[in-house]
Coordinates of C-alpha atoms in Angstrom, one line a residue:
M9 CA -79.0 -20.7 -14.4
H10 CA -76.9 -22.2 -17.2
F11 CA -78.0 -23.3 -20.5
R12 CA -76.2 -25.7 -22.8
H13 CA -77.6 -26.2 -26.0
L14 CA -75.6 -29.6 -27.3
A15 CA -75.8 -32.1 -30.2
L16 CA -77.7 -34.9 -28.9
P17 CA -75.8 -37.9 -27.8
V18 CA -75.7 -41.1 -30.0
A19 CA -77.8 -42.9 -27.5
S20 CA -80.3 -40.2 -27.7
L21 CA -80.5 -40.4 -31.6
A22 CA -80.8 -44.5 -31.2
A23 CA -83.7 -43.8 -28.8
L24 CA -85.5 -41.6 -31.2
A25 CA -85.2 -43.9 -34.1
Y26 CA -86.6 -46.8 -31.6
G27 CA -89.9 -44.7 -31.4
Y28 CA -90.3 -43.6 -27.8
A29 CA -93.4 -41.2 -27.6
N30 CA -92.6 -37.3 -26.3
P31 CA -94.0 -36.5 -22.8
E32 CA -97.5 -35.4 -23.0
T33 CA -97.9 -31.6 -22.7
C34 CA -97.5 -30.0 -19.4
S35 CA -99.0 -26.5 -18.3
G36 CA -98.6 -24.2 -15.1
E37 CA -95.8 -25.1 -12.6
C38 CA -93.9 -27.8 -14.6
V39 CA -90.4 -27.5 -13.0
I40 CA -89.8 -30.8 -10.8
Y41 CA -87.8 -33.3 -9.3
D42 CA -89.0 -36.8 -8.1
P43 CA -92.4 -36.6 -8.7
T44 CA -95.2 -38.6 -7.1
L45 CA -98.8 -38.4 -7.9
I46 CA -102.3 -39.1 -6.2
R47 CA -106.0 -37.9 -6.8
R48 CA -108.0 -36.7 -3.9
S49 CA -111.3 -39.0 -4.2
S50 CA -113.6 -36.4 -2.6
D51 CA -113.2 -33.8 -5.6
G52 CA -111.0 -35.3 -8.1
T53 CA -108.1 -32.9 -7.6
Y54 CA -104.7 -34.2 -8.6
F55 CA -101.7 -33.7 -6.3
R56 CA -98.1 -33.9 -7.3
F57 CA -95.3 -33.9 -4.6
S58 CA -91.5 -33.6 -5.6
T59 CA -88.3 -33.1 -4.0
G60 CA -87.2 -29.6 -2.6
N61 CA -88.6 -26.8 -0.2
E62 CA -89.4 -29.4 2.4
I63 CA -91.4 -31.6 -0.1
S64 CA -93.3 -29.1 -2.3
Y65 CA -96.5 -29.9 -4.0
C66 CA -98.9 -28.9 -6.6
T67 CA -102.6 -29.5 -7.4
A68 CA -104.5 -29.7 -10.9
S69 CA -107.8 -30.5 -12.3
S70 CA -106.1 -32.7 -14.9
L71 CA -102.8 -34.5 -15.5
L72 CA -102.2 -31.9 -18.3
G73 CA -102.6 -29.1 -15.5
P74 CA -102.3 -26.2 -15.2
W75 CA -100.3 -27.2 -11.9
T76 CA -100.5 -24.8 -9.2
S77 CA -98.1 -24.6 -6.5
V78 CA -99.6 -25.1 -2.8
G79 CA -96.7 -24.8 -0.8
S80 CA -94.4 -27.2 1.5
V81 CA -95.4 -30.5 3.3
L82 CA -93.2 -29.8 6.1
P83 CA -92.1 -26.1 6.0
D84 CA -89.9 -26.6 9.2
G85 CA -88.3 -29.7 8.0
S86 CA -88.1 -33.2 9.5
S87 CA -87.6 -34.1 13.1
I88 CA -85.1 -36.7 12.0
D89 CA -81.8 -35.8 13.3
L90 CA -79.7 -35.8 10.6
D91 CA -77.9 -33.4 7.9
G92 CA -80.4 -32.5 5.2
N93 CA -83.5 -32.7 7.5
T94 CA -84.7 -29.1 5.9
D95 CA -83.9 -30.3 2.3
L96 CA -86.1 -33.3 1.9
W97 CA -85.9 -35.8 -1.1
A98 CA -87.9 -38.1 -3.2
P99 CA -91.6 -38.3 -1.7
D100 CA -94.0 -41.3 -2.2
V101 CA -97.5 -40.5 -1.6
H102 CA -100.4 -43.1 -0.6
Y103 CA -103.8 -43.2 0.8
I104 CA -104.2 -45.5 3.9
D105 CA -106.7 -45.8 6.4
D106 CA -108.4 -42.6 5.6
L107 CA -105.0 -40.8 5.8
Y108 CA -102.8 -39.4 3.1
Y109 CA -99.1 -40.9 3.7
V110 CA -96.2 -39.0 2.2
Y111 CA -92.9 -40.8 2.8
Y112 CA -89.5 -38.8 2.3
A113 CA -85.9 -39.2 2.4
V114 CA -83.5 -37.2 4.6
S115 CA -80.0 -37.1 3.5
T116 CA -77.2 -35.0 1.8
F117 CA -76.0 -35.6 -1.8
G118 CA -73.5 -38.5 -2.0
S119 CA -74.0 -39.4 1.7
Q120 CA -75.2 -42.5 3.2
D121 CA -76.2 -40.8 6.4
S122 CA -79.8 -41.2 5.1
A123 CA -83.2 -42.0 6.7
I124 CA -86.7 -42.3 5.6
G125 CA -89.4 -40.4 7.2
L126 CA -93.5 -40.3 7.2
A127 CA -95.8 -37.1 7.2
T128 CA -99.7 -37.7 7.3
S129 CA -102.7 -35.7 6.5
A130 CA -106.4 -36.2 6.5
T131 CA -106.9 -33.8 3.5
M132 CA -103.5 -32.8 2.0
D133 CA -104.6 -29.4 2.5
L134 CA -101.5 -26.6 3.3
G135 CA -100.7 -26.8 7.1
S136 CA -102.7 -30.1 7.5
W137 CA -99.6 -32.4 7.6
T138 CA -98.2 -34.2 10.7
D139 CA -94.5 -35.2 10.8
H140 CA -94.1 -38.7 12.3
G141 CA -90.1 -38.6 11.9
S142 CA -88.4 -42.0 10.9
V143 CA -90.0 -45.2 10.0
G144 CA -87.1 -47.1 11.1
I145 CA -85.3 -47.5 7.8
Q146 CA -82.0 -45.7 8.3
S147 CA -78.4 -46.1 6.8
S148 CA -74.9 -44.8 7.5
S149 CA -71.3 -45.7 6.1
A150 CA -71.4 -48.9 8.4
K151 CA -74.2 -50.2 6.2
I152 CA -73.9 -51.7 2.5
Y153 CA -77.0 -49.7 1.4
N154 CA -78.3 -46.1 1.3
A155 CA -81.9 -45.2 2.8
I156 CA -83.3 -43.0 0.2
D157 CA -86.0 -43.0 -2.6
P158 CA -88.9 -45.0 -0.6
S159 CA -91.7 -46.4 -2.4
L160 CA -94.5 -48.4 -0.9
I161 CA -96.4 -51.5 -2.2
E162 CA -99.3 -53.3 -0.6
V163 CA -99.5 -56.9 -1.5
D164 CA -102.6 -58.8 0.1
G165 CA -102.9 -56.7 3.0
T166 CA -98.9 -56.7 3.5
Y167 CA -97.0 -53.6 3.1
Y168 CA -93.3 -53.5 1.7
M169 CA -91.0 -50.5 1.3
Q170 CA -88.5 -50.5 -1.5
F171 CA -85.5 -48.0 -1.1
G172 CA -82.0 -47.6 -2.0
S173 CA -79.4 -45.9 -4.2
F174 CA -76.0 -46.7 -5.4
W175 CA -73.9 -48.5 -3.1
D176 CA -75.7 -52.0 -3.0
D177 CA -78.6 -50.4 -4.9
I178 CA -82.2 -51.3 -4.2
Y179 CA -83.5 -52.8 -1.1
Q180 CA -86.9 -54.0 0.5
V181 CA -88.3 -54.4 3.7
K182 CA -91.8 -55.4 5.3
M183 CA -93.6 -52.8 7.2
N184 CA -96.0 -53.2 9.9
S185 CA -99.9 -53.4 9.5
A186 CA -99.9 -49.5 9.8
A187 CA -97.2 -49.1 7.0
T188 CA -95.6 -46.5 9.6
A189 CA -92.5 -48.5 10.6
A190 CA -90.1 -51.3 9.4
S191 CA -91.1 -54.7 11.0
G192 CA -88.3 -56.9 9.4
S193 CA -84.9 -57.1 7.9
S194 CA -84.0 -55.7 4.6
Y195 CA -82.9 -57.7 1.7
N196 CA -81.6 -56.8 -1.8
I197 CA -83.7 -57.2 -4.8
A198 CA -81.7 -55.3 -7.6
Y199 CA -78.1 -54.8 -8.1
Y200 CA -75.7 -53.8 -10.9
P201 CA -72.4 -55.2 -10.2
D202 CA -70.0 -52.9 -12.3
G203 CA -69.0 -49.3 -11.7
T204 CA -70.6 -47.3 -9.0
H205 CA -73.8 -49.6 -8.9
P206 CA -75.9 -46.8 -10.4
E207 CA -79.3 -47.9 -9.6
E208 CA -82.1 -45.7 -7.7
G209 CA -85.3 -44.5 -7.4
S210 CA -87.4 -47.8 -7.5
Y211 CA -91.1 -47.9 -7.9
M212 CA -93.1 -51.3 -7.9
Y213 CA -96.4 -51.9 -9.6
A214 CA -98.5 -54.9 -9.9
Y215 CA -100.2 -55.7 -13.4
G216 CA -101.6 -59.1 -14.4
D217 CA -99.7 -62.0 -13.0
Y218 CA -96.7 -60.0 -12.3
Y219 CA -95.0 -57.2 -10.0
Y220 CA -92.9 -54.9 -12.0
L221 CA -90.1 -53.3 -10.4
F222 CA -89.1 -49.8 -12.3
Y223 CA -85.8 -47.9 -11.3
S224 CA -83.7 -45.1 -12.7
W225 CA -80.2 -46.1 -13.7
G226 CA -77.3 -43.8 -14.3
I227 CA -76.5 -40.1 -13.4
C228 CA -79.3 -37.8 -12.4
C229 CA -78.0 -34.6 -12.0
S230 CA -75.7 -31.5 -12.7
Y231 CA -76.1 -32.0 -16.5
D232 CA -75.2 -28.2 -17.0
T233 CA -71.9 -28.7 -15.4
D234 CA -70.9 -32.1 -16.3
L235 CA -72.7 -34.1 -19.0
P236 CA -72.2 -37.8 -18.7
A237 CA -70.8 -39.9 -21.3
S238 CA -73.5 -41.2 -23.8
G239 CA -75.8 -43.7 -22.3
Q240 CA -74.7 -43.1 -18.6
E241 CA -77.5 -40.5 -18.0
Y242 CA -80.6 -41.4 -16.2
H243 CA -82.9 -43.6 -17.7
I244 CA -85.7 -46.0 -16.7
K245 CA -85.5 -49.6 -16.5
V246 CA -87.7 -52.5 -15.3
C247 CA -87.8 -56.0 -14.2
R248 CA -90.7 -58.4 -13.3
S249 CA -91.5 -61.3 -10.9
T250 CA -94.3 -63.4 -10.0
S251 CA -93.5 -62.5 -6.3
A252 CA -93.3 -58.9 -4.8
T253 CA -90.3 -60.0 -2.8
G254 CA -87.8 -61.2 -5.0
D255 CA -86.6 -63.1 -8.1
F256 CA -86.9 -60.3 -10.5
V257 CA -85.7 -60.7 -14.0
D258 CA -85.6 -58.5 -17.2
A259 CA -87.2 -59.6 -20.7
D260 CA -83.9 -61.4 -21.6
G261 CA -84.2 -63.5 -18.2
T262 CA -81.3 -61.9 -16.4
A263 CA -81.7 -61.4 -12.8
C264 CA -82.3 -57.9 -11.5
T265 CA -79.7 -58.7 -8.7
D266 CA -77.1 -59.6 -11.7
G267 CA -77.3 -56.4 -13.7
G268 CA -80.5 -57.1 -15.5
G269 CA -82.9 -54.5 -16.5
T270 CA -85.0 -53.8 -19.7
I271 CA -85.1 -50.0 -20.7
V272 CA -88.4 -48.6 -20.5
L273 CA -87.4 -44.9 -21.3
E274 CA -84.2 -43.2 -22.1
S275 CA -83.1 -39.9 -23.8
H276 CA -84.6 -39.1 -27.3
G277 CA -85.3 -36.1 -29.3
E278 CA -85.6 -32.8 -26.6
V279 CA -86.0 -35.6 -23.5
Y280 CA -82.7 -36.0 -21.8
G281 CA -82.1 -38.4 -18.8
P282 CA -85.8 -39.2 -17.8
G283 CA -86.0 -40.7 -14.1
G284 CA -87.5 -40.4 -10.7
Q285 CA -90.4 -42.2 -12.1
G286 CA -93.4 -43.7 -10.6
V287 CA -96.9 -45.5 -12.2
Y288 CA -100.3 -44.2 -11.8
D289 CA -103.8 -45.5 -12.8
D290 CA -105.6 -42.6 -14.1
P291 CA -109.4 -42.8 -14.7
T292 CA -108.9 -40.7 -17.9
Y293 CA -105.8 -41.9 -19.6
G294 CA -105.4 -45.2 -18.1
T295 CA -101.9 -46.5 -16.6
I296 CA -99.4 -43.9 -17.1
L297 CA -95.6 -43.6 -16.4
Y298 CA -94.6 -40.3 -14.9
Y299 CA -91.1 -38.8 -14.4
A300 CA -88.8 -35.8 -14.4
Y301 CA -86.6 -35.0 -17.4
T302 CA -84.3 -32.5 -18.9
N303 CA -85.8 -30.5 -22.1
T304 CA -82.8 -29.6 -24.1
S305 CA -84.6 -26.7 -25.6
I306 CA -85.0 -25.2 -22.2
G307 CA -81.7 -26.0 -20.3
Y308 CA -79.8 -28.7 -18.5
A309 CA -79.7 -27.4 -14.9
D310 CA -81.2 -29.4 -12.1
D311 CA -84.0 -26.6 -11.5
E312 CA -85.0 -26.8 -14.8
K313 CA -86.2 -30.3 -14.9
Q314 CA -89.6 -30.9 -16.3
F315 CA -92.6 -33.0 -15.4
G316 CA -93.4 -35.5 -18.0
W317 CA -95.7 -38.7 -18.6
N318 CA -96.9 -41.2 -20.8
T319 CA -99.3 -44.0 -21.2
I320 CA -98.0 -47.4 -20.8
D321 CA -98.9 -50.1 -23.5
W322 CA -98.9 -53.7 -21.6
S323 CA -99.5 -55.9 -24.7
T324 CA -96.3 -57.6 -25.0
G325 CA -96.4 -58.4 -21.1
W326 CA -93.7 -55.5 -20.7
P327 CA -94.4 -51.9 -20.1
V328 CA -94.0 -49.9 -23.4
V329 CA -94.1 -46.3 -23.5

């Protein structure tokens, strides 16, 4: 592992002055990337899934931990016939029709040869997962999007999948009634027109009269070898719409398909490059934003990223950490 104790970039100091809250304390197994959360209703146990180890997962009795490693969802990898099918990414967990669904991405870093798969379990116990392979969302260099970072939302009985990374950024597709396969054509819902189009890791959440599209913007990884220019590191943005299928705008009214996006959380204090986020309604703490981040007092390597979460204040109509 490589450690780099650097002076904080100007953007981080500005964020600190803005007043972002520090992440809540994490205990136990706190190293993570691309987290997703669910709570098993039968016993109240929290399950946290993440990138790596063929989708690794942990359990805890509280969001504060201590988090204990369970193992891998698919220890033999995915049945999807693509490079990277034993290095699964960016899980997204849901409870649908008495089954726990974990969507995952198959790809290799920087490639468009990507697909989204699905595994299910009745209990989430180790060894109980069934791999169903591809859900029909797949990309290649012939397409303008990348099929990674799945995120499902249910709207009045209809399921939609958000996905995508860089290239043409974030897309959406309608799913079938069981949420096991795409049933329509994909369409763009967020796009940053300049540079490398650095938007990915979307997560849609309904609150009040709006659907909020959270996403990660910037460079996610390898901070220990190549620190991005100030402000180009991961941070979390949001747009909103009264429809789940489009017309998302930021707090200034700029369309999310034209580079719009209001910052929710960015580098501050010892927190650097937060992203890979999701939103969860917790019975104890209320609505929370969870994510992975680099703790500058620990180290900048990808395998040192930490699990963080904060409660969300909605009083302005926009999520505030």
